[in-house]
Structures are given as structure tokens and as C-alpha cells.
Coordinates of C-alpha atoms in Angstrom, one line a residue:
M277 CA 32.6 -18.1 -15.8
E278 CA 32.8 -19.4 -12.3
F279 CA 29.9 -21.3 -10.7
Y280 CA 29.1 -21.3 -7.0
R281 CA 27.0 -23.8 -5.1
A282 CA 25.8 -21.1 -2.6
H283 CA 25.8 -17.4 -2.1
I284 CA 26.0 -15.6 1.2
L285 CA 24.7 -12.1 1.1
I286 CA 25.9 -9.7 3.8
C287 CA 24.1 -6.4 4.3
A288 CA 26.6 -3.5 4.0
G289 CA 24.2 -0.6 4.4
A290 CA 25.3 2.2 6.7
G291 CA 23.5 0.7 9.7
C292 CA 25.1 -2.7 9.3
I293 CA 28.5 -1.2 8.7
S294 CA 28.2 0.7 12.0
S295 CA 27.3 -2.7 13.5
N296 CA 30.6 -4.2 12.3
C297 CA 29.4 -6.1 9.3
L298 CA 32.7 -5.6 7.4
S299 CA 34.5 -7.5 10.1
V300 CA 31.9 -10.3 9.8
K301 CA 32.5 -10.4 6.0
S302 CA 36.3 -10.5 6.5
E303 CA 36.0 -13.3 9.0
L304 CA 33.6 -15.2 6.7
E305 CA 35.9 -15.0 3.8
K306 CA 38.8 -16.2 6.0
Q307 CA 36.8 -19.1 7.4
L308 CA 35.7 -20.2 3.9
K309 CA 39.2 -20.1 2.6
D310 CA 40.5 -22.1 5.6
Q311 CA 37.9 -24.7 4.9
G312 CA 38.7 -24.7 1.1
L313 CA 35.3 -23.4 0.3
D314 CA 36.2 -20.0 -1.2
K315 CA 35.7 -21.4 -4.7
E316 CA 32.3 -22.9 -3.9
I317 CA 30.7 -20.1 -1.9
M318 CA 30.4 -16.6 -3.1
V319 CA 30.2 -13.8 -0.5
V320 CA 28.3 -10.8 -1.7
K321 CA 28.3 -7.4 0.0
T322 CA 24.9 -5.8 -0.7
G323 CA 23.1 -2.6 0.1
C324 CA 20.6 -2.2 2.9
I325 CA 18.3 -5.2 3.3
G326 CA 16.0 -3.1 5.4
T327 CA 16.1 -4.8 8.8
C328 CA 18.2 -2.1 10.3
D329 CA 17.7 -2.8 14.0
I330 CA 19.0 -6.4 13.9
G331 CA 22.2 -6.0 12.0
P332 CA 24.6 -7.3 10.9
V333 CA 22.5 -9.6 8.9
M334 CA 23.3 -12.3 6.3
I335 CA 21.3 -14.5 4.0
V336 CA 22.5 -17.9 2.8
Y337 CA 21.2 -18.9 -0.6
P338 CA 19.8 -21.1 -2.2
E339 CA 18.0 -22.0 1.1
G340 CA 17.4 -18.3 2.0
V341 CA 18.4 -18.9 5.7
F342 CA 18.4 -15.5 7.4
Y343 CA 20.8 -14.7 10.2
C344 CA 20.8 -11.6 12.4
N345 CA 23.0 -9.9 14.9
V346 CA 25.9 -11.8 13.6
Q347 CA 29.3 -11.1 15.1
P348 CA 32.7 -12.2 13.8
E349 CA 32.9 -14.8 16.5
D350 CA 29.7 -16.4 15.2
V351 CA 31.1 -17.0 11.7
K352 CA 33.1 -20.1 12.4
E353 CA 30.0 -21.9 13.7
I354 CA 28.0 -20.8 10.6
V355 CA 30.6 -22.2 8.3
E356 CA 31.2 -25.4 10.1
E357 CA 27.6 -26.2 11.0
H358 CA 25.6 -24.7 8.1
I359 CA 27.9 -24.6 5.1
L360 CA 29.8 -27.8 5.8
K361 CA 27.2 -30.0 7.6
G362 CA 24.0 -28.5 6.3
R363 CA 22.7 -27.7 9.8
P364 CA 21.6 -24.0 10.0
V365 CA 22.4 -22.3 13.3
K366 CA 19.1 -21.7 15.0
R367 CA 20.4 -19.4 17.7
L368 CA 21.3 -16.7 15.1
M369 CA 17.9 -16.8 13.3
Y370 CA 15.3 -14.1 13.5
T371 CA 12.9 -14.3 16.5
V372 CA 9.5 -12.7 16.3
P373 CA 9.5 -10.1 19.2
T374 CA 5.8 -10.7 20.1
T375 CA 5.6 -14.5 19.9
K376 CA 9.2 -15.5 20.3
K377 CA 8.8 -17.8 17.3
V378 CA 12.1 -18.5 15.5
V379 CA 11.9 -17.9 11.8
E380 CA 14.4 -19.7 9.5
K381 CA 13.8 -18.3 6.0
V382 CA 14.0 -14.7 4.8
D383 CA 10.8 -15.1 2.9
E384 CA 9.0 -16.2 6.0
I385 CA 9.7 -13.0 8.0
D386 CA 6.6 -10.8 8.2
F387 CA 8.6 -7.6 8.0
L388 CA 10.0 -8.6 4.5
K389 CA 7.2 -10.8 3.0
G390 CA 4.6 -8.1 3.6
Q391 CA 6.4 -5.6 1.3
T392 CA 6.2 -4.9 -2.4
R393 CA 9.6 -3.8 -3.5
I394 CA 9.9 -1.6 -6.7
A395 CA 12.1 1.2 -5.7
L396 CA 14.1 -1.1 -3.3
R397 CA 14.1 -4.0 -5.8
N398 CA 17.8 -4.3 -5.9
C399 CA 18.7 -3.2 -2.4
G400 CA 20.0 -6.1 -0.3
V401 CA 20.1 -8.2 -3.5
I402 CA 23.1 -7.1 -5.5
N403 CA 26.6 -5.8 -4.9
P404 CA 26.2 -2.1 -5.6
D405 CA 29.9 -1.9 -6.6
R406 CA 29.5 -4.4 -9.4
I407 CA 27.7 -3.1 -12.5
E408 CA 27.5 -6.6 -13.9
E409 CA 25.1 -7.6 -11.1
Y410 CA 22.9 -4.6 -11.9
I411 CA 22.9 -5.5 -15.6
A412 CA 22.0 -9.1 -14.6
R413 CA 18.9 -7.7 -13.0
N414 CA 17.8 -6.0 -16.2
G415 CA 19.9 -2.9 -15.4
Y416 CA 20.2 -0.4 -18.2
A417 CA 17.6 -2.3 -20.3
A418 CA 15.2 0.5 -19.8
L419 CA 17.7 3.1 -21.1
G420 CA 18.4 0.9 -24.1
K421 CA 14.7 0.6 -24.7
V422 CA 14.0 4.4 -24.7
L423 CA 17.1 5.2 -26.8
T424 CA 16.3 2.5 -29.5
Q425 CA 12.6 2.2 -29.5
M426 CA 10.9 5.3 -28.0
K427 CA 10.7 9.0 -28.9
P428 CA 11.1 11.5 -26.0
K429 CA 7.4 12.3 -26.1
E430 CA 6.6 8.6 -25.8
V431 CA 8.8 8.3 -22.7
I432 CA 7.0 11.3 -21.1
E433 CA 3.6 9.9 -22.0
E434 CA 4.5 6.6 -20.4
I435 CA 5.5 8.3 -17.2
K436 CA 2.4 10.4 -17.2
K437 CA 0.2 7.4 -17.8
S438 CA 1.9 5.6 -14.8
G439 CA 0.6 8.2 -12.4
L440 CA 3.9 8.4 -10.6
R441 CA 4.0 11.4 -8.3
G442 CA 7.1 12.9 -6.7
R443 CA 8.3 11.0 -3.7
G444 CA 10.2 13.9 -2.2
G445 CA 7.2 15.4 -0.3
G446 CA 5.1 17.5 -2.6
G447 CA 3.6 14.7 -4.7
F448 CA 3.6 16.6 -7.9
P449 CA 2.9 14.4 -11.0
T450 CA 6.3 13.4 -12.3
G451 CA 5.3 13.0 -16.0
L452 CA 3.8 16.5 -16.0
K453 CA 7.0 17.9 -14.5
W454 CA 9.0 16.2 -17.3
E455 CA 6.6 17.6 -19.9
F456 CA 7.1 21.2 -18.7
A457 CA 10.9 20.7 -18.8
A458 CA 10.7 19.2 -22.3
K459 CA 8.6 22.1 -23.6
S460 CA 11.0 24.7 -22.4
Q461 CA 13.2 25.8 -25.3
S462 CA 16.9 26.1 -24.5
P463 CA 20.2 24.7 -26.0
Q464 CA 21.2 23.6 -22.5
K465 CA 19.0 21.8 -20.0
Y466 CA 19.8 20.0 -16.8
V467 CA 18.6 17.0 -14.9
V468 CA 19.0 17.1 -11.1
C469 CA 18.6 14.4 -8.4
N470 CA 17.7 15.7 -5.0
A471 CA 19.5 13.3 -2.5
D472 CA 19.6 15.8 0.3
E473 CA 17.1 13.9 2.5
G474 CA 17.1 16.2 5.6
D475 CA 14.1 14.8 7.5
P476 CA 15.1 13.4 10.9
G477 CA 14.7 9.6 10.8
A478 CA 14.5 9.3 7.0
F479 CA 17.1 7.2 5.2
M480 CA 15.3 5.8 2.2
D481 CA 17.2 7.8 -0.4
R482 CA 20.5 7.1 1.3
S483 CA 19.8 3.4 1.2
I484 CA 18.9 3.4 -2.5
L485 CA 22.1 5.3 -3.4
E486 CA 24.1 2.9 -1.3
G487 CA 22.4 -0.2 -2.4
D488 CA 21.4 0.5 -6.0
P489 CA 23.2 3.5 -7.4
H490 CA 23.0 2.4 -11.0
S491 CA 19.1 2.7 -11.0
I492 CA 19.4 6.4 -10.3
I493 CA 22.1 6.9 -13.0
E494 CA 19.9 5.0 -15.5
A495 CA 16.8 6.9 -14.6
M496 CA 18.5 10.3 -14.9
A497 CA 19.8 9.4 -18.3
I498 CA 16.3 8.4 -19.3
A499 CA 15.0 11.8 -18.0
G500 CA 17.8 13.6 -19.9
Y501 CA 16.7 11.9 -23.1
A502 CA 13.1 12.7 -22.5
I503 CA 13.6 16.5 -21.9
G504 CA 16.6 17.0 -24.1
A505 CA 19.3 17.5 -21.4
S506 CA 22.9 16.4 -21.7
Q507 CA 24.1 17.0 -18.1
G508 CA 22.9 15.9 -14.8
Y509 CA 23.8 16.5 -11.1
V510 CA 23.2 14.5 -8.0
Y511 CA 23.0 16.7 -5.0
V512 CA 23.8 14.6 -1.9
R513 CA 24.6 15.6 1.6
A514 CA 28.1 15.2 3.0
E515 CA 26.7 13.2 5.9
Y516 CA 26.2 10.3 3.5
P517 CA 29.9 9.4 2.7
L518 CA 29.1 5.8 1.8
A519 CA 26.4 6.9 -0.7
V520 CA 28.8 9.4 -2.2
E521 CA 31.5 6.8 -2.6
R522 CA 29.3 4.1 -4.1
L523 CA 27.5 6.6 -6.4
G524 CA 30.9 7.8 -7.6
N525 CA 32.1 4.3 -8.3
A526 CA 28.9 3.6 -10.2
I527 CA 29.2 6.7 -12.3
E528 CA 32.8 5.7 -13.3
K529 CA 31.6 2.2 -14.2
A530 CA 28.7 3.5 -16.2
R531 CA 31.0 5.6 -18.2
E532 CA 33.4 2.7 -18.7
F533 CA 30.5 0.5 -20.0
G534 CA 29.2 3.3 -22.3
F535 CA 26.0 4.0 -20.3
L536 CA 27.1 7.6 -19.7
G537 CA 29.1 9.9 -22.0
K538 CA 28.9 10.3 -25.8
N539 CA 26.7 8.5 -28.2
I540 CA 25.1 6.1 -25.7
F541 CA 23.9 2.8 -27.3
G542 CA 25.0 4.3 -30.6
S543 CA 21.9 6.5 -30.5
G544 CA 23.7 9.8 -30.8
F545 CA 22.4 10.8 -27.3
D546 CA 25.0 12.3 -25.0
F547 CA 24.5 12.4 -21.2
D548 CA 26.8 12.6 -18.2
L549 CA 26.6 13.0 -14.5
E550 CA 28.4 14.8 -11.7
I551 CA 28.0 14.7 -7.9
R552 CA 27.6 17.8 -5.9
V553 CA 28.1 17.3 -2.1
G554 CA 26.1 19.6 0.1
A555 CA 26.8 20.7 3.7
G556 CA 23.6 19.2 5.1
A557 CA 21.3 22.1 5.4
F558 CA 17.6 21.1 5.7
V559 CA 16.5 24.0 3.5
C560 CA 18.5 22.5 0.6
G561 CA 15.8 19.9 0.3
E562 CA 13.8 22.7 -1.3
E563 CA 14.4 22.7 -5.0
T564 CA 15.4 26.3 -5.6
A565 CA 17.6 26.4 -2.5
L566 CA 19.2 23.1 -3.7
M567 CA 20.0 24.6 -7.1
H568 CA 21.5 27.7 -5.5
S569 CA 23.8 25.4 -3.5
I570 CA 24.9 23.6 -6.7
E571 CA 25.7 26.9 -8.2
G572 CA 28.0 27.6 -5.3
R573 CA 25.7 30.1 -3.6
R574 CA 24.1 30.1 -0.2
G575 CA 21.3 27.6 0.0
E576 CA 18.2 29.8 0.1
P577 CA 14.9 29.4 -1.7
R578 CA 13.6 32.0 -4.1
P579 CA 10.0 32.9 -5.1
R580 CA 8.4 30.9 -7.8
P581 CA 7.5 31.4 -10.7
P582 CA 9.6 31.0 -12.7
F583 CA 9.7 27.3 -11.9
P584 CA 12.8 25.3 -12.4
A585 CA 11.4 23.7 -15.5
Q586 CA 11.4 27.1 -17.0
K587 CA 14.4 28.8 -15.3
G588 CA 16.4 26.6 -13.0
L589 CA 20.1 25.7 -12.7
W590 CA 22.2 28.6 -14.0
G591 CA 19.0 30.0 -15.5
K592 CA 18.4 27.0 -17.7
P593 CA 15.4 24.7 -17.8
T594 CA 15.9 22.0 -15.1
L595 CA 14.2 18.8 -14.2
L596 CA 14.5 18.0 -10.5
N597 CA 13.2 14.8 -8.8
N598 CA 14.3 13.0 -5.7
V599 CA 16.1 9.6 -5.4
E600 CA 13.0 7.4 -4.8
T601 CA 11.1 9.0 -7.7
Y602 CA 14.0 8.2 -10.1
A603 CA 14.3 4.6 -8.7
N604 CA 10.8 3.9 -10.0
I605 CA 11.5 5.0 -13.6
P606 CA 13.4 2.0 -15.1
P607 CA 10.8 -0.6 -14.0
I608 CA 8.0 1.6 -15.3
I609 CA 9.7 1.9 -18.7
L610 CA 10.4 -1.9 -18.8
N611 CA 7.1 -3.2 -17.5
G612 CA 4.8 -0.4 -18.7
A613 CA 2.6 2.1 -17.0
D614 CA -0.3 -0.4 -16.7
W615 CA 1.9 -2.7 -14.6
F616 CA 2.7 0.2 -12.3
T617 CA -0.8 1.4 -11.9
Q618 CA -1.9 -2.0 -10.5
Y619 CA -0.4 -0.8 -7.2
G620 CA -1.8 2.1 -5.2
T621 CA -4.9 4.1 -5.1
E622 CA -6.9 6.1 -7.6
N623 CA -4.8 9.3 -7.2
S624 CA -1.6 7.8 -5.7
K625 CA -0.1 5.0 -7.9
G626 CA 2.7 2.7 -7.1
T627 CA 4.5 2.0 -3.8
K628 CA 6.0 4.2 -1.1
V629 CA 9.2 3.5 0.9
F630 CA 9.0 4.4 4.6
A631 CA 11.8 4.6 7.1
V632 CA 10.0 3.3 10.2
A633 CA 11.5 4.2 13.6
G634 CA 10.5 5.0 17.1
D635 CA 8.5 2.8 19.5
I636 CA 8.2 -0.2 17.2
N637 CA 9.4 -3.8 17.3
N638 CA 10.9 -3.9 13.8
T639 CA 12.6 -0.7 12.6
G640 CA 13.9 -0.3 9.1
L641 CA 12.8 0.3 5.5
V642 CA 9.3 -0.7 4.4
E643 CA 8.0 -0.4 0.9
V644 CA 4.3 -1.0 0.5
P645 CA 1.6 -0.1 -2.1
M646 CA 0.0 3.3 -1.7
G647 CA -3.2 2.8 0.2
T648 CA -1.8 0.4 2.8
T649 CA -3.1 1.4 6.2
L650 CA -1.0 2.7 9.0
R651 CA -2.2 -0.3 11.1
E652 CA -0.9 -2.8 8.5
I653 CA 2.5 -1.2 8.5
I654 CA 2.8 -0.9 12.3
Y655 CA 1.3 -4.1 13.4
D656 CA 1.4 -6.6 10.5
I657 CA 4.7 -5.7 9.0
C658 CA 6.6 -4.0 11.8
G659 CA 5.4 -6.2 14.7
G660 CA 3.6 -3.6 16.8
I661 CA 4.6 -1.7 19.8
P662 CA 7.3 -3.1 22.2
E663 CA 6.4 -4.3 25.7
G664 CA 2.7 -4.3 25.1
K665 CA 2.5 -0.5 25.2
K666 CA -0.4 1.3 23.6
F667 CA 0.0 3.2 20.3
K668 CA -0.4 6.9 20.7
A669 CA 0.6 8.5 17.4
A670 CA 2.6 8.3 14.2
Q671 CA 4.5 11.2 12.7
T672 CA 4.7 11.2 8.9
G673 CA 6.3 13.8 6.7
G674 CA 9.2 14.6 9.1
P675 CA 9.3 18.0 10.8
S676 CA 6.9 19.3 8.2
G677 CA 4.3 16.6 8.7
G678 CA 1.7 15.8 11.3
C679 CA 1.0 13.4 14.1
I680 CA -1.7 10.8 13.3
P681 CA -3.7 9.5 16.3
E682 CA -5.0 6.0 17.0
E683 CA -8.5 6.9 15.6
H684 CA -6.9 7.2 12.1
L685 CA -4.8 4.0 12.2
D686 CA -7.0 2.5 9.5
I687 CA -6.7 5.4 7.1
P688 CA -5.1 4.4 3.7
I689 CA -1.8 6.1 3.4
D690 CA -1.6 8.2 0.3
Y691 CA -1.0 11.8 -0.6
D692 CA -4.7 12.9 -0.3
S693 CA -5.7 11.0 2.8
L694 CA -2.8 12.2 4.8
K695 CA -3.4 15.8 3.7
E696 CA -7.1 15.5 4.8
I697 CA -6.0 14.8 8.4
G698 CA -3.4 17.6 8.5
S699 CA -0.3 15.5 7.8
M700 CA 1.6 14.8 4.7
M701 CA 3.6 12.1 2.9
G702 CA 6.9 13.9 3.0
S703 CA 9.9 11.9 1.9
G704 CA 8.8 8.9 4.0
G705 CA 9.9 9.2 7.5
L706 CA 7.5 7.4 9.9
I707 CA 8.1 7.8 13.6
V708 CA 5.9 5.6 15.8
M709 CA 5.1 6.8 19.4
N710 CA 3.7 4.9 22.3
E711 CA 1.6 6.1 25.2
D712 CA 4.6 7.4 27.1
N713 CA 5.1 10.3 24.7
C714 CA 4.0 13.9 25.5
M715 CA 2.6 15.3 22.3
V716 CA 3.3 18.9 23.4
D717 CA 6.9 18.0 23.8
V718 CA 6.9 16.2 20.4
A719 CA 5.6 19.4 18.8
R720 CA 8.3 21.4 20.6
F721 CA 11.0 19.0 19.4
F722 CA 10.0 19.2 15.7
L723 CA 9.6 23.0 15.9
E724 CA 13.0 23.3 17.5
F725 CA 14.4 21.5 14.5
T726 CA 12.8 23.8 12.0
V727 CA 13.9 26.9 13.9
D728 CA 17.5 25.7 13.9
E729 CA 17.3 24.8 10.2
S730 CA 15.4 27.9 9.0
C731 CA 17.6 29.7 6.4
G732 CA 16.3 33.0 7.8
K733 CA 15.4 34.6 4.5
C734 CA 11.8 35.3 5.1
T735 CA 10.4 36.8 8.3
P736 CA 7.4 34.5 8.9
C737 CA 9.7 31.5 9.1
R738 CA 12.7 33.2 10.8
V739 CA 10.7 35.0 13.5
G740 CA 7.3 33.3 13.5
T741 CA 8.5 29.8 14.2
R742 CA 10.8 31.1 16.9
R743 CA 7.9 32.8 18.6
M744 CA 6.0 29.6 18.4
L745 CA 8.9 27.7 19.9
E746 CA 9.1 30.1 22.8
I747 CA 5.5 29.5 23.6
L748 CA 5.9 25.8 23.5
E749 CA 8.9 25.9 25.7
R750 CA 6.9 28.0 28.3
I751 CA 4.1 25.5 28.2
T752 CA 6.4 22.5 28.7
K753 CA 8.0 24.3 31.6
G754 CA 4.7 24.8 33.3
E755 CA 4.6 28.5 32.5
G756 CA 1.8 28.3 29.9
K757 CA -1.0 30.8 30.2
E758 CA -4.6 31.2 29.0
G759 CA -4.6 32.3 25.4
D760 CA -1.4 30.4 24.4
I761 CA -3.2 27.8 22.4
E762 CA -5.1 30.5 20.4
L763 CA -1.9 32.4 19.9
L764 CA -0.1 29.3 18.6
E765 CA -3.0 28.7 16.1
R766 CA -2.9 32.3 14.8
L767 CA 0.9 32.3 14.4
A768 CA 0.7 28.9 12.6
K769 CA -1.9 30.0 10.2
N770 CA -0.1 33.2 9.4
I771 CA 3.3 31.4 8.8
K772 CA 1.6 28.8 6.5
A773 CA 0.0 31.6 4.5
T774 CA 3.1 33.9 4.2
A775 CA 6.3 31.9 4.4
L776 CA 8.4 32.0 1.2
C777 CA 9.0 28.3 0.6
G778 CA 7.3 25.0 1.2
L779 CA 9.5 24.2 4.3
G780 CA 8.4 27.4 6.0
Q781 CA 4.8 26.9 5.0
T782 CA 4.7 23.4 6.5
A783 CA 6.8 24.1 9.6
P784 CA 3.7 24.7 11.9
N785 CA 2.1 21.3 10.8
P786 CA 3.3 19.3 13.9
V787 CA 1.8 22.0 16.2
L788 CA -1.5 22.2 14.3
S789 CA -1.9 18.5 14.1
T790 CA -1.1 17.9 17.8
L791 CA -3.5 20.7 18.7
R792 CA -6.2 19.1 16.5
F793 CA -5.9 15.6 18.0
F794 CA -4.3 16.1 21.4
R795 CA -5.6 19.5 22.5
D796 CA -6.5 18.1 26.0
E797 CA -2.7 17.6 26.6
Y798 CA -2.0 21.3 25.9
E799 CA -4.9 22.3 28.2
A800 CA -3.6 20.0 30.9
H801 CA -0.1 21.6 30.7
I802 CA -1.5 25.1 30.8
K803 CA -4.5 24.9 33.1
D804 CA -3.7 22.0 35.4
K805 CA 0.1 22.3 35.3
I806 CA 0.5 18.7 34.7
C807 CA 2.1 16.6 31.9
P808 CA -0.2 13.6 31.5
A809 CA 2.6 11.5 29.9
G810 CA 5.0 12.4 32.6
I811 CA 7.7 13.7 30.2
C812 CA 7.9 17.4 30.9
K813 CA 10.3 17.6 33.8
N814 CA 9.0 20.8 35.4
L815 CA 5.5 19.3 35.5
L816 CA 6.6 15.9 36.6
K817 CA 5.8 14.5 40.0
F818 CA 6.9 11.1 41.5
K819 CA 4.7 9.1 43.8
I820 CA 5.5 6.1 46.0
N821 CA 2.9 3.3 46.0
A822 CA 2.3 2.6 49.6
E823 CA 1.2 -1.0 48.9
K824 CA 4.4 -1.8 47.1
C825 CA 6.8 0.1 49.4
K826 CA 8.6 -2.2 51.8
G827 CA 10.2 0.5 53.8
C828 CA 13.8 -0.3 52.7
G829 CA 14.8 3.3 52.5
I830 CA 17.0 3.0 49.4
C831 CA 15.0 5.8 47.8
A832 CA 15.7 8.2 50.7
K833 CA 19.4 7.4 50.7
I834 CA 19.8 8.1 47.0
C835 CA 17.7 11.2 46.8
P836 CA 20.2 14.1 46.1
V837 CA 17.9 16.8 47.7
N838 CA 16.5 14.8 50.7
A839 CA 13.0 15.0 49.4
I840 CA 12.1 11.5 50.6
S841 CA 11.3 10.7 54.2
K842 CA 9.8 7.9 56.3
G843 CA 6.2 8.2 57.3
E844 CA 4.6 7.1 60.6
D845 CA 3.4 3.9 59.0
G846 CA 7.0 2.9 58.0
K847 CA 6.3 3.7 54.3
Y848 CA 8.3 6.4 52.5
I849 CA 6.8 9.6 51.0
I850 CA 8.1 12.2 48.6
D851 CA 7.9 15.9 49.3
N852 CA 7.2 17.3 45.8
E853 CA 8.1 20.8 46.9
K854 CA 11.7 19.6 47.3
C855 CA 11.7 17.0 44.5
I856 CA 13.7 17.9 41.4
A857 CA 12.2 15.0 39.4
C858 CA 15.6 13.5 38.6
G859 CA 14.1 10.0 38.7
A860 CA 17.0 8.5 40.6
C861 CA 14.7 7.0 43.3
A862 CA 12.5 5.3 40.7
K863 CA 15.5 3.7 39.0
K864 CA 16.9 2.3 42.3
C865 CA 13.7 1.1 44.0
P866 CA 13.9 -2.7 44.0
F867 CA 10.2 -3.1 44.4
D868 CA 9.1 -0.9 41.5
A869 CA 7.1 1.2 44.0
I870 CA 7.9 4.6 42.6
G871 CA 6.3 5.9 39.5
K872 CA 5.4 9.1 37.6
G873 CA 2.2 10.8 38.7
A874 CA 0.2 13.7 37.6

């Protein structure tokens, strides 16, 4: 066995790969070899570390020095200064956006030290292509434990006792779902992993598959043993080629090591896995549509009951959970349900992974105990809103979720609390919006997504959401009329009550939540014909601040429709009858004298 005096971890998640991390890795290996250090320093390509907006990132152990935005041309300096001379390169260290403080060690960065990582425990730590590294982190020990020490019923009881709820959106108790599948009598049962992850901005499941694929394989094998299934399928979208590749490699290795296949651990238990690649339809996140797609049919939902646990894939009892749910299974088995329940709230145990994006200083993956407040995630972990802007809302639950206003920043995030205020946990997408966002336009954006992604099978979703979108488009164009708000509310309630599947039933949520918390913005668009945030172009008006205007005339020269002219006092003014709100004048004004006005 070879021994190394230091390890350099390079994040190779999809985000860092798009930022050229593989070139950084190649250059690092070259520089280490040139310096004769390739036998002393091990370079490890890991899954996503979570700091997605500052990649490529690398961590040098044993010190734990964290470097960000590393480019190939920076590598020589790191090797010569840090690795050879022991002098870390300060200019490549993380800088806190708000205080400009330089942070040297990875465990000193608020974004990472504020997290509790269970589902992400191995992401950014191990090389996902090396099964030995997963085993070294207690990998497959949980599978060994259930096959040699536990009966299937005991496994299910442990999961039930843990209080784990499905992380895919619905929050259904996982142990109960396993119990239903176990009780269904059939010579053939299936275990399915939903890795479709269609919410805009969500990438938790992709990161787990890319960074820790063996944890999903192990968990699905445990589930197969618990319910009596011998075959599993991972349904993953084609837009995740890296996840498909690493999961495929991991399945081959697991077979080679005897963790999949016949007579696993000499227990007589057989289980194997296959990957099914989907075309990326949002509706295939719904479990019955997903199973139709696996069967080779069009991805459309069907009425329930019968539920998949009774009649699922090819008419056989099927257990279906998403990636993050499965990622929690091995540590629960190894550490016990009591360990897991120390995290979270009364009805929402454990942790939750969020993909944080939008108007936020630190974007990326955040895993925190259930019950953590939105304020803690946004300000303590993610560093707050850039440029001192004011928080306006946070969208949870993707296009099926709701917008949470500032007054609820201190609400503990769990399944029940979010539902009470008209939102939902969803799969974990968390979009933060500052004061510059128009909430009517935000609702229009999310509804446009659901209209595009509707499978069209049921009329309430196919026609109802389109009618709602048409109304929202009229409002944002300044063509809203009295009664539009009430019509939106009636349509939304009817769609929620009559749509066939969960996706259709939750599609109106962004409209209802913005109407609940930002109704004044809708009224301003309809009654006053103004967009308070200055986003909706047809309602946008530019104004020149006379005190700031120096009379240079650049704005008038650049205006494509000659809407700007010089006044008697030498200051310039805008004729809003001619103005097309292109914003060219505001961008060119050297004195910042032109701004959006209502």
C-alpha cells in the first residue's frame, strides 16, 4: 500500500467541470510529476463539494487549505509555494463577500461549517469512481449488516422509527411506503430510484449520483431485501450524462465486488440494478408517469389507487423513492434510528439538502437539519443578498412551490410549516429573490414552465394552466382588467381540486402564494398600470434625475427612438410616449442619472 504525505481534492462535479476543473487536475498532476512529488501527493477527483459559484475548487489536506476559482495557470504557484515551501497561496483563498475577510481553511468557511451532512456525507470527500474509497467510509457496511443481522421486518421497523420522509416532494413516510410494498404478495417486485429531478434550479440528486453513487446502490439493495425485490431501476434524465456515467461505473464495480448480483454476502439474497435514461420530461418526476416511461410508454400519470406498492412497474408491486431519500438509508441502518431522530423537528426528522440559487452571495448545495430557519440558510450560511439589496422572497418547491416573503424568514423549514404558508418542500430547490424582482412576473415564469411541461392528459392542467398563463401575460403587459385576480383564484382552486396528478394539482401554487403575499403588486399592475419593481417592460418608465444630470447629451444620442430631448434648463428629459424602455440610456449615462420609475 502506498502512503502519501498530502492529498489534494479537486471538485469534479458538473459545475466545476464546466469551469475547466479537469484541465486544472491535469496541470496539477503534471506539475507534481515535474517536481518529483507524484509519489508523495495524491490527487483525488471528487464529486460536488457544494460551492458551485466559485469553482474550480481544491482542498489541500492535511491542512485543509481551500482554494477557489483555480485556473490551470495558477497550479504551478500552488505547487511551488504551498506544496514545496509550505506557504499557502493567499490570493486563491476564499473571500467572504460581505466582509472581504480571507478564509484559509475549509472548516472555517461559514457556508460549509454551518451544514450537517448526512445525504452529502461523501460528496466532495471521495473519488466516486473508486469503490475502495466508498468502502473506506463504511460503504456497504449497512448492506452487510441487514443481510447478516437483520430480518426484513426489522429493517422496515428501523426506517419507520427514524421518521424519514420522502425527499422528492410529497414527504410521505418512507418506512410506511416500504411496509406497503413488503406486504404486497407477488413473486416479482421492483425497487425504483427517481433521479429525474426536473425542478428548475435543483441539482441535489444529480450531485449525489455524481459524487456518491455507491450510496444509492447500497440503499436500493437494502430496500430490495426489505420488501423482497430482486431487481431495481434507476430512472435518470439524459441531461445528466456525468451522473449516468458514474452510476454505470459504480454498478459495474459493485457487481465485481459482489455487492450486486447473486448470493450477496453469502446470504442467498439476489439483487441487481439497471439504469433507465429518460428524455427529461418534468412530468416523469411523478411516480406513475416515471414507471410508464421505464416500461417504454409515454410518460403520463395514471389515477391512483392502485398505488405503486400494490401495482407498479409492469403491474408488479414497486417501491419508489428519490435519490436523496435513498442516500439517508445506509447511515440510518449503521447508526440507528435514534441517531437520525436527533436532527430535525417533531414531524420532520433528519436533514434536507437545498440547491440554493438566485440573488444570494454563496450559491450551491446546503444540507441542514429540518427546522433550520430560512434566515439562517440565507444569511448565516449563504452570506446574504449581494450588493446590500433587500430580501424580497424565496421560492421553495420549484414550479410547484410557493414564494415565501420576508415576514416568514424565521419560519422553521419543514414539511408542515411550509405547507401552512402555501409553499412546499419539493425536492429542495431554493431560489432567493431580492427587491428588484416583480412577483407577478415570477408567477408568470413558473406557470409558463408548467404549461410547457404539462403532459396534456387531463383538462384542468392542460387547459386551466394555459388560461391562467394568458391572464398573467396580459397583466404583465399592462392589459390586466378588474376581475383578473378573482378569476386567477377561481381557476387555481379548480385546477388544484381536479387535476389528475400531483404536478397539476400544485401547478397554481406560485400564483396563489404571490397573490397571498404580494397582492398589492398585482393590483398595481392592473389598476395603476405600473410595475413597482420596474421589470415588466410594457409598464416600465425611465426617469432622468435632474440633480444628477450634467447635460452631456449621451442619452439623447444613444436613444434609438429619439425620445430624449434637452429642456430649457439644460437638463435632459424623457418623453415616455415615445420611449420603448430599452434601457440603453440608463446603461450609457456616466452620471447614473437615469433610473426606472413607476
